[in-house]
XYZ file of C-alpha atoms in Angstrom:
634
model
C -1.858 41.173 14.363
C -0.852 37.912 13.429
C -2.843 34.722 15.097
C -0.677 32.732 17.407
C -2.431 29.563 16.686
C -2.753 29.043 12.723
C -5.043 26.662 11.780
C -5.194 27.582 7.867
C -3.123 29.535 5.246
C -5.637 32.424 5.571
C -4.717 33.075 9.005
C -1.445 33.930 7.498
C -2.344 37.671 6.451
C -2.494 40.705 9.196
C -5.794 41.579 10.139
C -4.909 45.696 10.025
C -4.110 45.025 5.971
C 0.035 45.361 6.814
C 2.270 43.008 5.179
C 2.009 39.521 6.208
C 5.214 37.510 8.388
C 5.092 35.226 4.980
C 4.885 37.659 2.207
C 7.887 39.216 4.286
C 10.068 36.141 3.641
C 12.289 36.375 0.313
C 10.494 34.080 -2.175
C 12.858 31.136 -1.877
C 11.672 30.796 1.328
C 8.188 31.048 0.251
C 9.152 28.395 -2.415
C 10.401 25.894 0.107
C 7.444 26.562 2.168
C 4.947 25.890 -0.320
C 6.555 22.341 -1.366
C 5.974 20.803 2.145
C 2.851 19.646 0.108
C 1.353 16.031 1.801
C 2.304 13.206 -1.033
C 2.356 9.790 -1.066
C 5.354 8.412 -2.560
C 4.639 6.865 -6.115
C 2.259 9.452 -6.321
C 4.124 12.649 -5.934
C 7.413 11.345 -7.116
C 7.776 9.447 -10.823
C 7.675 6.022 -10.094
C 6.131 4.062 -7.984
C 8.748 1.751 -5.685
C 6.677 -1.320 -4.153
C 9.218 -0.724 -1.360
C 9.439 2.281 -0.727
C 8.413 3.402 2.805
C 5.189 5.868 2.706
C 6.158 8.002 5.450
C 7.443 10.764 2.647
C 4.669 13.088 3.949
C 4.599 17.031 4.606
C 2.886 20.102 6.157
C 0.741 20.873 3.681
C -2.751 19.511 1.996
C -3.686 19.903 -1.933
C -6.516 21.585 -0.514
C -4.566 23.945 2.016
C -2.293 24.856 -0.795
C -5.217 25.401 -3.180
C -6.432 27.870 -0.108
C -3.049 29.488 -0.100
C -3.078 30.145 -3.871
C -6.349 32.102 -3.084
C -4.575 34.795 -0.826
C -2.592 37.066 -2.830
C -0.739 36.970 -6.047
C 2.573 36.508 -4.616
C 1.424 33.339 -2.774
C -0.338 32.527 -6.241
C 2.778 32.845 -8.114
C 4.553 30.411 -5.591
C 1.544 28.355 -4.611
C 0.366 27.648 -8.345
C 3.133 25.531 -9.635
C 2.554 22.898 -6.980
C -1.108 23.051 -7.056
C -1.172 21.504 -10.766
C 2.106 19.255 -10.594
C -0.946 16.128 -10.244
C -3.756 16.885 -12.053
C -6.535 14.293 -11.792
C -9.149 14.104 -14.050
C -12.178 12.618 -12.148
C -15.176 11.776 -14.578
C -18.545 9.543 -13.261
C -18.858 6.818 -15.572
C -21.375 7.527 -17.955
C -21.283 11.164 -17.530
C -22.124 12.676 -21.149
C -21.390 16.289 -19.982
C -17.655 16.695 -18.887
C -17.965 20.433 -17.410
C -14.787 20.324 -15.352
C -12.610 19.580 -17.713
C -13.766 22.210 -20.112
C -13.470 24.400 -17.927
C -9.757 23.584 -17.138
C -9.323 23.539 -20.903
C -10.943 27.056 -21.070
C -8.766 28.685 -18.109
C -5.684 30.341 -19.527
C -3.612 27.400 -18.736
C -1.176 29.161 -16.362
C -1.012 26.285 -14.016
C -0.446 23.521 -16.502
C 2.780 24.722 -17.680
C 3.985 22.646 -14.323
C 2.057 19.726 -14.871
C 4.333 16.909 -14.528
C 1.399 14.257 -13.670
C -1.766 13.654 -15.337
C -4.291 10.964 -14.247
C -7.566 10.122 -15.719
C -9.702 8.343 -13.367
C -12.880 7.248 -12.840
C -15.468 9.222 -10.174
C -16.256 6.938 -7.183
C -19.974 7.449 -7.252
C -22.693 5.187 -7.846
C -24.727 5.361 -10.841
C -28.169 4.553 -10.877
C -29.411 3.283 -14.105
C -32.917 4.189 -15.476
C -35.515 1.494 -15.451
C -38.198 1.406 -18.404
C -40.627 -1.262 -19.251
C -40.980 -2.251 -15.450
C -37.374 -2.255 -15.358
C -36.642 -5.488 -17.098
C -34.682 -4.691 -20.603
C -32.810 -2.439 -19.536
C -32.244 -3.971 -16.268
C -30.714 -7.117 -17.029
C -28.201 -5.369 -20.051
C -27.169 -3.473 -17.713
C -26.635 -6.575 -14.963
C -25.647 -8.553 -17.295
C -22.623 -6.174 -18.523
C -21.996 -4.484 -15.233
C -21.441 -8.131 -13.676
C -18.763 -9.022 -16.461
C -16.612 -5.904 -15.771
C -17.484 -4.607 -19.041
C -19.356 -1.711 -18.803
C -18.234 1.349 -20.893
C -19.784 4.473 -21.388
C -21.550 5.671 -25.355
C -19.124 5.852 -28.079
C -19.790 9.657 -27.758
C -18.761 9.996 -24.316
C -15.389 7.998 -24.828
C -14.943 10.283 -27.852
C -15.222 13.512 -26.569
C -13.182 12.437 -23.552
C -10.490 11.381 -25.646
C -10.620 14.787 -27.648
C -10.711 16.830 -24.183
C -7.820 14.862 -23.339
C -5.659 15.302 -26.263
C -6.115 19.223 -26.007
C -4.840 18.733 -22.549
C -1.747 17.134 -23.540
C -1.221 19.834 -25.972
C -1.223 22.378 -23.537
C 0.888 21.215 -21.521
C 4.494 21.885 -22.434
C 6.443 19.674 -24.221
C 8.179 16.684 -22.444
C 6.697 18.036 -19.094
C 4.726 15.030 -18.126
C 6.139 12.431 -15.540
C 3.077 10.033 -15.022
C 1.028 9.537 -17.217
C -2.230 7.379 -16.466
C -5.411 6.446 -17.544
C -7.947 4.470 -15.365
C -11.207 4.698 -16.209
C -14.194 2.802 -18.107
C -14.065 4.913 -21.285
C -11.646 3.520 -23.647
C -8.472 5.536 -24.900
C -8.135 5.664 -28.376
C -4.911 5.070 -30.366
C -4.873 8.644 -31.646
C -4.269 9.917 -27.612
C -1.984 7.566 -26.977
C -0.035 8.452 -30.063
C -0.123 12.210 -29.135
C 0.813 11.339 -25.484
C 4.239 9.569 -26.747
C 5.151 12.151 -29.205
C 4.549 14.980 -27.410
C 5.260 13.837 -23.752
C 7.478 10.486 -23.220
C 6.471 10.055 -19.751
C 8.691 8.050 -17.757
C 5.910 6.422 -15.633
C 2.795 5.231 -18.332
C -0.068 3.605 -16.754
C -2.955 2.127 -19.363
C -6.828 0.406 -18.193
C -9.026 -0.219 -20.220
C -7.572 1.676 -23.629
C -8.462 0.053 -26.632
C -6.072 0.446 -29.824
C -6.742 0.091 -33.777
C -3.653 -1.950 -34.967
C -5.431 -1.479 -39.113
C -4.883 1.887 -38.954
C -1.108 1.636 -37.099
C -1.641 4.954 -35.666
C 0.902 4.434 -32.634
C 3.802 4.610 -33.649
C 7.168 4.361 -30.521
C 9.810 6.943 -30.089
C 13.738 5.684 -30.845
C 13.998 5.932 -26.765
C 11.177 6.547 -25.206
C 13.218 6.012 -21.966
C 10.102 4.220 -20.212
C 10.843 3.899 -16.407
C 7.466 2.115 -15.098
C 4.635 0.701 -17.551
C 1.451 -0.748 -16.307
C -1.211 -2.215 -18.701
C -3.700 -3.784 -16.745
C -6.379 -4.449 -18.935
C -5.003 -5.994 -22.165
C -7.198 -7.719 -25.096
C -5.843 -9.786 -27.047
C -6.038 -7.752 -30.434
C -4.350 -5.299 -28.815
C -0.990 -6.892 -28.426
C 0.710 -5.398 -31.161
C 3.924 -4.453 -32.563
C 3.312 -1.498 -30.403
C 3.112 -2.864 -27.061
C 6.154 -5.020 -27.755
C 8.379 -2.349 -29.303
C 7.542 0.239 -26.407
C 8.892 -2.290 -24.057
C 11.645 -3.320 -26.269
C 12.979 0.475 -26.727
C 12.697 0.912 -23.066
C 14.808 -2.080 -21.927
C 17.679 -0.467 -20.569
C 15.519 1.680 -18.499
C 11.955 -0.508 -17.328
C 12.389 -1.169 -13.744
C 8.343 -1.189 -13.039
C 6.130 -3.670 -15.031
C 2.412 -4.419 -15.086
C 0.853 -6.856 -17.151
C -2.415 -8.672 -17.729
C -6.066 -8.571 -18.445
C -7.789 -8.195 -15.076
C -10.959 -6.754 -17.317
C -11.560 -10.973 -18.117
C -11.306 -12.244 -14.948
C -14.757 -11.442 -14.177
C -15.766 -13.663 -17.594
C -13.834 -16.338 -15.891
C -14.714 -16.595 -12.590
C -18.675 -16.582 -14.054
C -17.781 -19.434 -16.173
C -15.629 -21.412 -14.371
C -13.100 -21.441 -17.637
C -9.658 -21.072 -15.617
C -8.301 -24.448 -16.237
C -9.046 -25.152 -20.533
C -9.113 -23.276 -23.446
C -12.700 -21.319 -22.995
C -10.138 -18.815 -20.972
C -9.953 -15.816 -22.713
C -6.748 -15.312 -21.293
C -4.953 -18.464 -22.990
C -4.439 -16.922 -26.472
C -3.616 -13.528 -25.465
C -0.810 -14.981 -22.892
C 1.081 -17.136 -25.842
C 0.536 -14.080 -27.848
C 1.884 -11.645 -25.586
C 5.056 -14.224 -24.825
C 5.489 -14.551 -28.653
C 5.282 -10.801 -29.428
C 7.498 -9.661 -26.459
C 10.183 -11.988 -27.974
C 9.954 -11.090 -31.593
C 10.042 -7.480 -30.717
C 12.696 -7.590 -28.678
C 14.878 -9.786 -31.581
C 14.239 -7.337 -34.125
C 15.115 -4.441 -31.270
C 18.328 -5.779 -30.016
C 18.911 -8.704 -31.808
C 18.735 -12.646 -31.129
C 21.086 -12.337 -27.817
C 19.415 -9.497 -26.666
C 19.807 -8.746 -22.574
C 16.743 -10.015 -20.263
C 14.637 -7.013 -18.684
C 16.157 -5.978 -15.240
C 12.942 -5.371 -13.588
C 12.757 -3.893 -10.173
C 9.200 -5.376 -10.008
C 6.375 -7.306 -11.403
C 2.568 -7.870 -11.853
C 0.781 -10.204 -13.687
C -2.268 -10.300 -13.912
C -5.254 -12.788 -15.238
C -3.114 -14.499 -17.447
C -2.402 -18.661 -17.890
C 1.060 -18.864 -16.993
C 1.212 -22.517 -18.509
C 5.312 -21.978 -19.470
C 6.272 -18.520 -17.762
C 9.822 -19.410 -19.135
C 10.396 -22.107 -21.663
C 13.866 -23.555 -21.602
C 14.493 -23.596 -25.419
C 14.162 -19.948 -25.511
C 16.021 -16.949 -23.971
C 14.706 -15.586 -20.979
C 13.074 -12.317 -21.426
C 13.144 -11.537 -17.847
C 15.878 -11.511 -15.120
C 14.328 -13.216 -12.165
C 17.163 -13.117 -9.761
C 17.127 -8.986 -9.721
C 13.048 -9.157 -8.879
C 12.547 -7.162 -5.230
C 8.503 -7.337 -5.761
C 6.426 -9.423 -7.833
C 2.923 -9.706 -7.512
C 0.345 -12.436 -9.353
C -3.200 -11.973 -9.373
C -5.877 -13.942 -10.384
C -3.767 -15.750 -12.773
C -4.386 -19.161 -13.437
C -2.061 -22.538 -13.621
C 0.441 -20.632 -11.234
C 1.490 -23.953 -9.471
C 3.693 -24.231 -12.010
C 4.770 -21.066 -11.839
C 5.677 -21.015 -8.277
C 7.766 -24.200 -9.048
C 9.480 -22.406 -11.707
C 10.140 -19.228 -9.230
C 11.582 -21.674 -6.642
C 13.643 -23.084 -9.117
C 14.859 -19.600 -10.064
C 15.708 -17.729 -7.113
C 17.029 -21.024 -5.531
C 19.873 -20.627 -8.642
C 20.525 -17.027 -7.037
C 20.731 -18.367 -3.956
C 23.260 -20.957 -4.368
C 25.644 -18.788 -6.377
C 26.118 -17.014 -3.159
C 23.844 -14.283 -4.285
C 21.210 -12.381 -1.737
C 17.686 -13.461 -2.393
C 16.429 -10.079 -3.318
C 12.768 -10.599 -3.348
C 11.496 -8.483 -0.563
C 7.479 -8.026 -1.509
C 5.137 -10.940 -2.906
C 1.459 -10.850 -3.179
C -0.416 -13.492 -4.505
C -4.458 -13.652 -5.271
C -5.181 -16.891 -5.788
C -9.249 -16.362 -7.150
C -9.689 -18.887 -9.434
C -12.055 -20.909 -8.068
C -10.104 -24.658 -7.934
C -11.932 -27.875 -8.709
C -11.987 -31.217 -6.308
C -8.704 -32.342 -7.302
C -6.772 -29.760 -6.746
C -7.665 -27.332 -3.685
C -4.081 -28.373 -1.590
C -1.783 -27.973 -5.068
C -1.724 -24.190 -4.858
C -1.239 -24.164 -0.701
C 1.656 -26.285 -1.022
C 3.577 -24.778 -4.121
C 2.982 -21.499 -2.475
C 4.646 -23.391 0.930
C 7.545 -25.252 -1.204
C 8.380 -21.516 -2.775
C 8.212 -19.301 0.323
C 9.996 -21.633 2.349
C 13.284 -21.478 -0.092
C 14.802 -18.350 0.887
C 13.719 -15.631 3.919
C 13.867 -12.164 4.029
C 10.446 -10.730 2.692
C 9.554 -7.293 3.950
C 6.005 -7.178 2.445
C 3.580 -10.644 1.951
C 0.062 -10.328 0.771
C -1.765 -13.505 -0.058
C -5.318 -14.253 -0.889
C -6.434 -17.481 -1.503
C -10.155 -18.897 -2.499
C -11.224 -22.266 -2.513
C -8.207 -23.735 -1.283
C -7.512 -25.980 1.587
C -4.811 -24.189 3.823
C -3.191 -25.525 6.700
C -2.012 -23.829 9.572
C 1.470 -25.726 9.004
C 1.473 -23.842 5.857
C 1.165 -20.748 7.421
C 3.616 -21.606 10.490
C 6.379 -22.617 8.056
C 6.159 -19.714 5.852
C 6.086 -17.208 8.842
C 9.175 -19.279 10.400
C 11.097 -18.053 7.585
C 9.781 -14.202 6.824
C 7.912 -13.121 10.280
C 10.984 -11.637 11.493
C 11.866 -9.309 8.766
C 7.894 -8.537 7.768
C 6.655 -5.052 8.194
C 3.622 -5.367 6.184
C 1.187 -9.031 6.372
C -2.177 -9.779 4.596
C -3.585 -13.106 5.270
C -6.893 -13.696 4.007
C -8.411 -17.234 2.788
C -12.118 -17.828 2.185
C -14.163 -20.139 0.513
C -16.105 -18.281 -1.792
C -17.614 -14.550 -3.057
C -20.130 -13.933 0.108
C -24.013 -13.924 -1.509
C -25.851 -13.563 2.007
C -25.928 -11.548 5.883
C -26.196 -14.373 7.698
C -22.959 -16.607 6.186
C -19.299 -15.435 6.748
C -17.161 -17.469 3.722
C -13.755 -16.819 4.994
C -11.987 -20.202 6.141
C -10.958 -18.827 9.470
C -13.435 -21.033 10.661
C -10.801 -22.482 13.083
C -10.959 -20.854 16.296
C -8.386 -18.009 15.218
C -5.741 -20.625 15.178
C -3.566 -18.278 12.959
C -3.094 -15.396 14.933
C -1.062 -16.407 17.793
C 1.258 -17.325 15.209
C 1.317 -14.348 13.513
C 1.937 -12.203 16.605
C 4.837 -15.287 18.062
C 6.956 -15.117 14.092
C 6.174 -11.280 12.851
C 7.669 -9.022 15.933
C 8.135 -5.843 13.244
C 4.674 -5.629 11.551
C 3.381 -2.242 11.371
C 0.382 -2.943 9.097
C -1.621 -6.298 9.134
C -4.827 -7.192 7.072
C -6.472 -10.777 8.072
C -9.833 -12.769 8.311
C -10.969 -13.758 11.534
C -13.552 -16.265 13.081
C -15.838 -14.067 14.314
C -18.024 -17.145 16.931
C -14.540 -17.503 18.457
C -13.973 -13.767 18.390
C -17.168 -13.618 20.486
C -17.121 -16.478 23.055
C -16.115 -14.551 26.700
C -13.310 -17.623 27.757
C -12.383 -18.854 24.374
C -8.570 -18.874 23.466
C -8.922 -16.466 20.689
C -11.432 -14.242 22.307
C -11.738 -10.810 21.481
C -9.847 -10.095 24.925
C -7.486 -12.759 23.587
C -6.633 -11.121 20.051
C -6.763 -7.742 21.801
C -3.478 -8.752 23.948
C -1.930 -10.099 20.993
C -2.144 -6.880 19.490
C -1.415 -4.768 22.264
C 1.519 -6.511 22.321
C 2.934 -5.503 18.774
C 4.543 -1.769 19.719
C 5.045 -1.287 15.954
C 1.558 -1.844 14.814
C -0.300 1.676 13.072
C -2.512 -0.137 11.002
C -5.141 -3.046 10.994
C -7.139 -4.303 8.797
C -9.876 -6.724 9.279
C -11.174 -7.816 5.861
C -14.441 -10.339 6.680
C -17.208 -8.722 8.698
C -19.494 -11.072 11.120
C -22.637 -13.112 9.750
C -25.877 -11.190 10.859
C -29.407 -12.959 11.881
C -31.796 -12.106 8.792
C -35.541 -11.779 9.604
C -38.117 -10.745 7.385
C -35.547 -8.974 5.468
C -34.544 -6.921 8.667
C -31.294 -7.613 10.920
C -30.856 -8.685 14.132
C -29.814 -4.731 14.759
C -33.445 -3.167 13.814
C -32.709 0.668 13.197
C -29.088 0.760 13.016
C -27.400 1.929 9.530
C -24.352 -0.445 8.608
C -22.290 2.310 9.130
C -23.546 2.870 12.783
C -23.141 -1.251 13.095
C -19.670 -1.291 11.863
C -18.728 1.586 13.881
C -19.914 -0.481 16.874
C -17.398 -3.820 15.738
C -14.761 -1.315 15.520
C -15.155 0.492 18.658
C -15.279 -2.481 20.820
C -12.388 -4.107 19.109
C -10.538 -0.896 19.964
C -11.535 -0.655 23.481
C -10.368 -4.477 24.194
C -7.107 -3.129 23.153
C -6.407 -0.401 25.408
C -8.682 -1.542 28.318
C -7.193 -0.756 31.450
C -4.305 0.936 29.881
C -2.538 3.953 32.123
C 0.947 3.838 30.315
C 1.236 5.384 27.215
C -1.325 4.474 24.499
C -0.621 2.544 20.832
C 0.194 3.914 18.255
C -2.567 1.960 15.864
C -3.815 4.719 14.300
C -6.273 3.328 11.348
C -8.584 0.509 11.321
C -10.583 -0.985 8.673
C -13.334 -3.210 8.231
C -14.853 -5.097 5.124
C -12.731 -5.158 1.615
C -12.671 -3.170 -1.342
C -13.973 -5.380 -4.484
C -12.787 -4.927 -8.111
C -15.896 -2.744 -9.386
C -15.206 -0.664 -6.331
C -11.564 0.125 -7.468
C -11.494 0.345 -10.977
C -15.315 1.720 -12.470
C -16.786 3.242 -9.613
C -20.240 1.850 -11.111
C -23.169 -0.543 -9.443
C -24.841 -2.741 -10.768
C -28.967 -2.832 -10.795
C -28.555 -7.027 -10.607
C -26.197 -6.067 -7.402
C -27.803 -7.098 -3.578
C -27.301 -3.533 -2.567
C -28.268 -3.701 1.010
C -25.400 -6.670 1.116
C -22.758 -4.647 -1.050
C -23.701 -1.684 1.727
C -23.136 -3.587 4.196
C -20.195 -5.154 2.889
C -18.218 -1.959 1.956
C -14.727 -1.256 2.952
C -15.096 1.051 6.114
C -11.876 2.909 7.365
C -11.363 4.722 10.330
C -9.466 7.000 12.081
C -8.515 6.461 15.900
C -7.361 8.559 18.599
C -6.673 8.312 22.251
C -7.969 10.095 25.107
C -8.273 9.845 28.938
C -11.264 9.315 31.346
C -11.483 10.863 34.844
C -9.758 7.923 36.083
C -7.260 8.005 33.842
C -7.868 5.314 31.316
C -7.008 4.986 27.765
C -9.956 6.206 25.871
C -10.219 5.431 22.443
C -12.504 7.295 19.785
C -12.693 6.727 16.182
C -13.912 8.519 13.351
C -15.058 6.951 9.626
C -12.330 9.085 7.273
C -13.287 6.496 3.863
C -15.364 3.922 2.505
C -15.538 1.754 -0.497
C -12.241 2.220 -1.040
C -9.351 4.140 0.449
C -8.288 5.982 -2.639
C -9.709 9.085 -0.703
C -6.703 8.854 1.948
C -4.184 8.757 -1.129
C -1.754 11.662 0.016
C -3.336 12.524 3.533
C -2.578 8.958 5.157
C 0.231 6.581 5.594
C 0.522 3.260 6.082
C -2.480 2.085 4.606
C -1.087 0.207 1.569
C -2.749 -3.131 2.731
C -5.972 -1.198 2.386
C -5.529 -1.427 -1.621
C -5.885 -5.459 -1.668
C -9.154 -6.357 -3.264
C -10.616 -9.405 -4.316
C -11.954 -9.580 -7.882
C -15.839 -10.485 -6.543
């Protein structure tokens, strides 16, 4: 008989071999049943909306519908389609034996023929270089590289990738693909990406770390390649071609989604301190791109052709010296912006000044503001003169119009007030759902030294809780001496009531982690693993929270501790020249918390680790944890 309580698909099928309650169903039914798949939205859907709400989520898992596939051939036949709609192609960097995807390759392809996504990214698993020699050649190439963000895999490896991949878009059938994107450290050669647009024209086209040979002009652009959302990331300068240009040129009436920049330099930058002159790697390839996007979009549409209509917007590493120069046509509509994001680019002062300038036209007109998200990552470590110039552009552009829904900013080496803060929360707190706030003075090198700047007694969260009543996630620093002193004003009791107090709140973030007593190479907290330590910081936190709670408990369902950095996100590599009992310690930590009840009837909370490093493992299974996706570059 059938199981009253069904826990997975293959409790769906009678135990005395008769025909099971779902086979029984007529196979629309079946159908709708099998597309209550969990998705995140961007991820499932084709593009990804910076404001959309995440809450999109179903019944079902990728892996419970891979277990229903398993069953029977008429759940196969139903099952299968939705199974492959995402297929992710996870490699380790510097793998030279790619086994699963040969094997996909090999399989009679029945499940690609409903491929609409493909995704090549990189394996989030350490690699552990070989040492030879005592360790020292090899050893500092590899630091050396590794440090810069540079690190790529043997010609051979990126080569046979690249030929893997190209089968794959072969058998897939033409025009299928949705999303198309490839984030990983080997390069992508111009040959796939010509393939991809010919065969495919995906609407969503994401690009890291490709590399393309503009002698041989081997990419050439559909007429209308009807582009909806492009991201490329990781730009070099020769690659900013006739191709780049055109493909956003031919897709003007259509980009809404836009991601630009070289993020892969900002390591080179940061190491040599070349933000602010011409050593920047960045300040060619910025003109250049500005130049190119132009011409290309003269020779597309002609000399009064229409600005880009962008939904949203991401820059990236760049020197935004003249983001719009007022002797030539605007390429981009800033008034119709509803995100825009700028990370770890460099002169943005100006920038802000310029965005002020623009939406304050809008505004006047009579228009709605309709900026609604804005991160900033402010990374670039400032010199002596000018560590309050970024703090109060940022302060004279946020406080021009209201209304943001989502406000991420993360600022290094730069002197913020808490009147900054207070005045920009005056005018967004009420309307914010989603809040990062994270300032620090540095990359941390040591256990015992906490860089952040909330070296202040927690000033800043009792005005976060008074100005953001709606917030339902929230990432921040705090001063963790404060956090710890019994009858201070921002005590852990203290910032425990604060929170209590926000009914809304499911997720929280809390990016620095203490400073730790260091001796002999051994912590304060002899024979406890850092995940066993953070565990502990998140646990009590918790507790304070619902201590002496009866009523119904909150609804904070994830917490986090520590930050994801840039290597963590985007190679998945470590490097030898690393502190690895630091980075360990260091590591993003996420967990999962429930509530239960003592025999007296209090609020018990217990949490569980469900990620760490990054939170790319709780894409599709977890909502609400967008904040968890802010990094910092080091």
């Amino acid at each position: 008989m059938l199981e009253k309580d069904i826990n997975s698909p293959s409790q769906l099928i009678m135990s005395d071999n008769t025909t099971s309650v779902l086979l029984s169903l007529p196979p629309e039914v079946q159908d709708m049943i099998a597309s209550f798949v969990r998705v995140i939205w961007g991820h499932e859907l084709r593009i990804t909306d910076p404001m959309a709400n995440e809450d999109s989520g179903q019944l079902l898992r990728p892996t419970d519908l891979n277990a229903l596939s398993r069953t029977c051939k008429a759940l196969r036949d139903t099952s299968l389609p939705k199974l492959y709609r995402r297929v992710d192609v996870k490699i380790p960097a510097g793998r030279s034996r790619l086994d699963a995807l040969e094997n996909l390759l090999l399989s009679n392809g029945e499940g690609l023929k409903s491929t609409q996504q493909l995704h090549i990214l990189p394996q989030q698993v350490p690699i552990q270089f070989p040492l030879h020699d005592g360790g020292h050649t090899n050893l500092d190439m590899h630091g050396r590289v590794a440090r810069s963000f540079e690190f790529h895999p043997e010609n051979h490896v990126s080569s046979l990738l690249n030929i893997l991949i190209r089968q794959l878009i072969m058998k897939i059938p033409l025009h299928c693909l949705i999303v198309f994107e490839w984030r990983h450290t080997c390069l992508m050669h111009e040959t796939t990406l010509a393939l991809l647009l010919e065969r495919q024209q995906p609407l969503c086209l994401r690009l890291e770390g490709f590399t393309v040979d503009l002698t041989r002009n081997a990419v050439k652009i559909p007429t209308s390649p009807k582009i909806e959302e492009l991201r490329l990331g990781s730009l070099e300068s020769v690659q900013i071609g006739g191709w780049m240009g055109n493909l956003v040129a031919t897709s003007l009436t259509t980009l809404r989604h836009l991601e630009i920049g070289a993020e892969n330099k900002v390591g080179e930058c940061r190491r040599n301190n070349a933000f602010y002159d011409d050593s920047n790697p960045n300040f060619q390839l910025t003109r250049k791109l500005r130049h190119k996007l132009a011409t290309c979009l003269v020779d597309v549409h002609g000399p009064l052709f229409p600005a880009l209509s962008l939904n949203s917007l991401t820059l990236i590493g760049l020197v935004l010296l003249d983001l719009e120069d007022s002797d030539e046509r605007a390429i981009i509509d800033w008034t119709n912006l509803k995100a825009l994001a700028i990370k770890s680019c460099s002169r943005i002062d100006g920038t802000l000044a310029f965005l002020q300038s623009a939406i304050g036209k809008s505004d006047g007109s009579g228009n709605v503001v309709k900026l609604k998200s804005f991160d900033l990552r402010s990374d670039n470590r400032a010199n002596a003169h000018n560590t309050a110039i970024v703090p109060d552009a940022l302060k004279n552009f946020l406080t021009s119009f209201n209304g943001l829904v989502h406000l991420g900013l993360l600022l290094e080496d730069r002197n913020v007030s808490i009147s900054t803060l207070t005045a920009i929360l005056e005018k967004h707190g009420p309307t914010l759902r989603r809040l990062i706030w994270d300032v620090r003075q540095q990359e941390r090198t040591s256990f015992t030294k906490d860089m952040s700047r909330a070296q202040n007694g927690n000033a800043h969260v009792p005005w976060i809780f008074k100005y953001c009543p709606m917030l339902e996630e929230l990432g921040l620093s705090l001063d963790w001496t404060a956090l710890m002193e019994p009858r201070g004003k921002t005590s852990l009791t203290k910032v425990a009531q604060y929170l209590a107090s926000r009914k809304r709140l499911r997720t929280l973030h809390i990016r620095n982690l203490p400073p730790l007593r260091v001796e002999d190479g051994e912590s304060s907290w002899p024979g406890v693993s850092d995940d066993e330590r953070s565990e502990g910081f998140v646990t009590k936190f918790v507790r304070a929270l619902v201590r002496g709670r009866l009523e119904q408990p909150p609804i904070l369902e994830t917490v986090a501790l520590g930050v994801s950095r840039y290597k963590d996100i985007c190679s998945g590599i470590a490097s030898p020249h690393d502190n690895e009992r630091l980075d360990e310690f260091l590591k993003l930590r996420v967990y999962h918390v429930e509530y239960g009840r003592n025999f007296q009837g209090d609020c018990v909370p217990i949490v569980t680790l469900i990620a760490k490093g990054t939170a790319d493992a709780l894409k599709g299974i977890r909502f609400n944890i967008n904040i968890l996706h802010s990094y910092w570059m080091g």
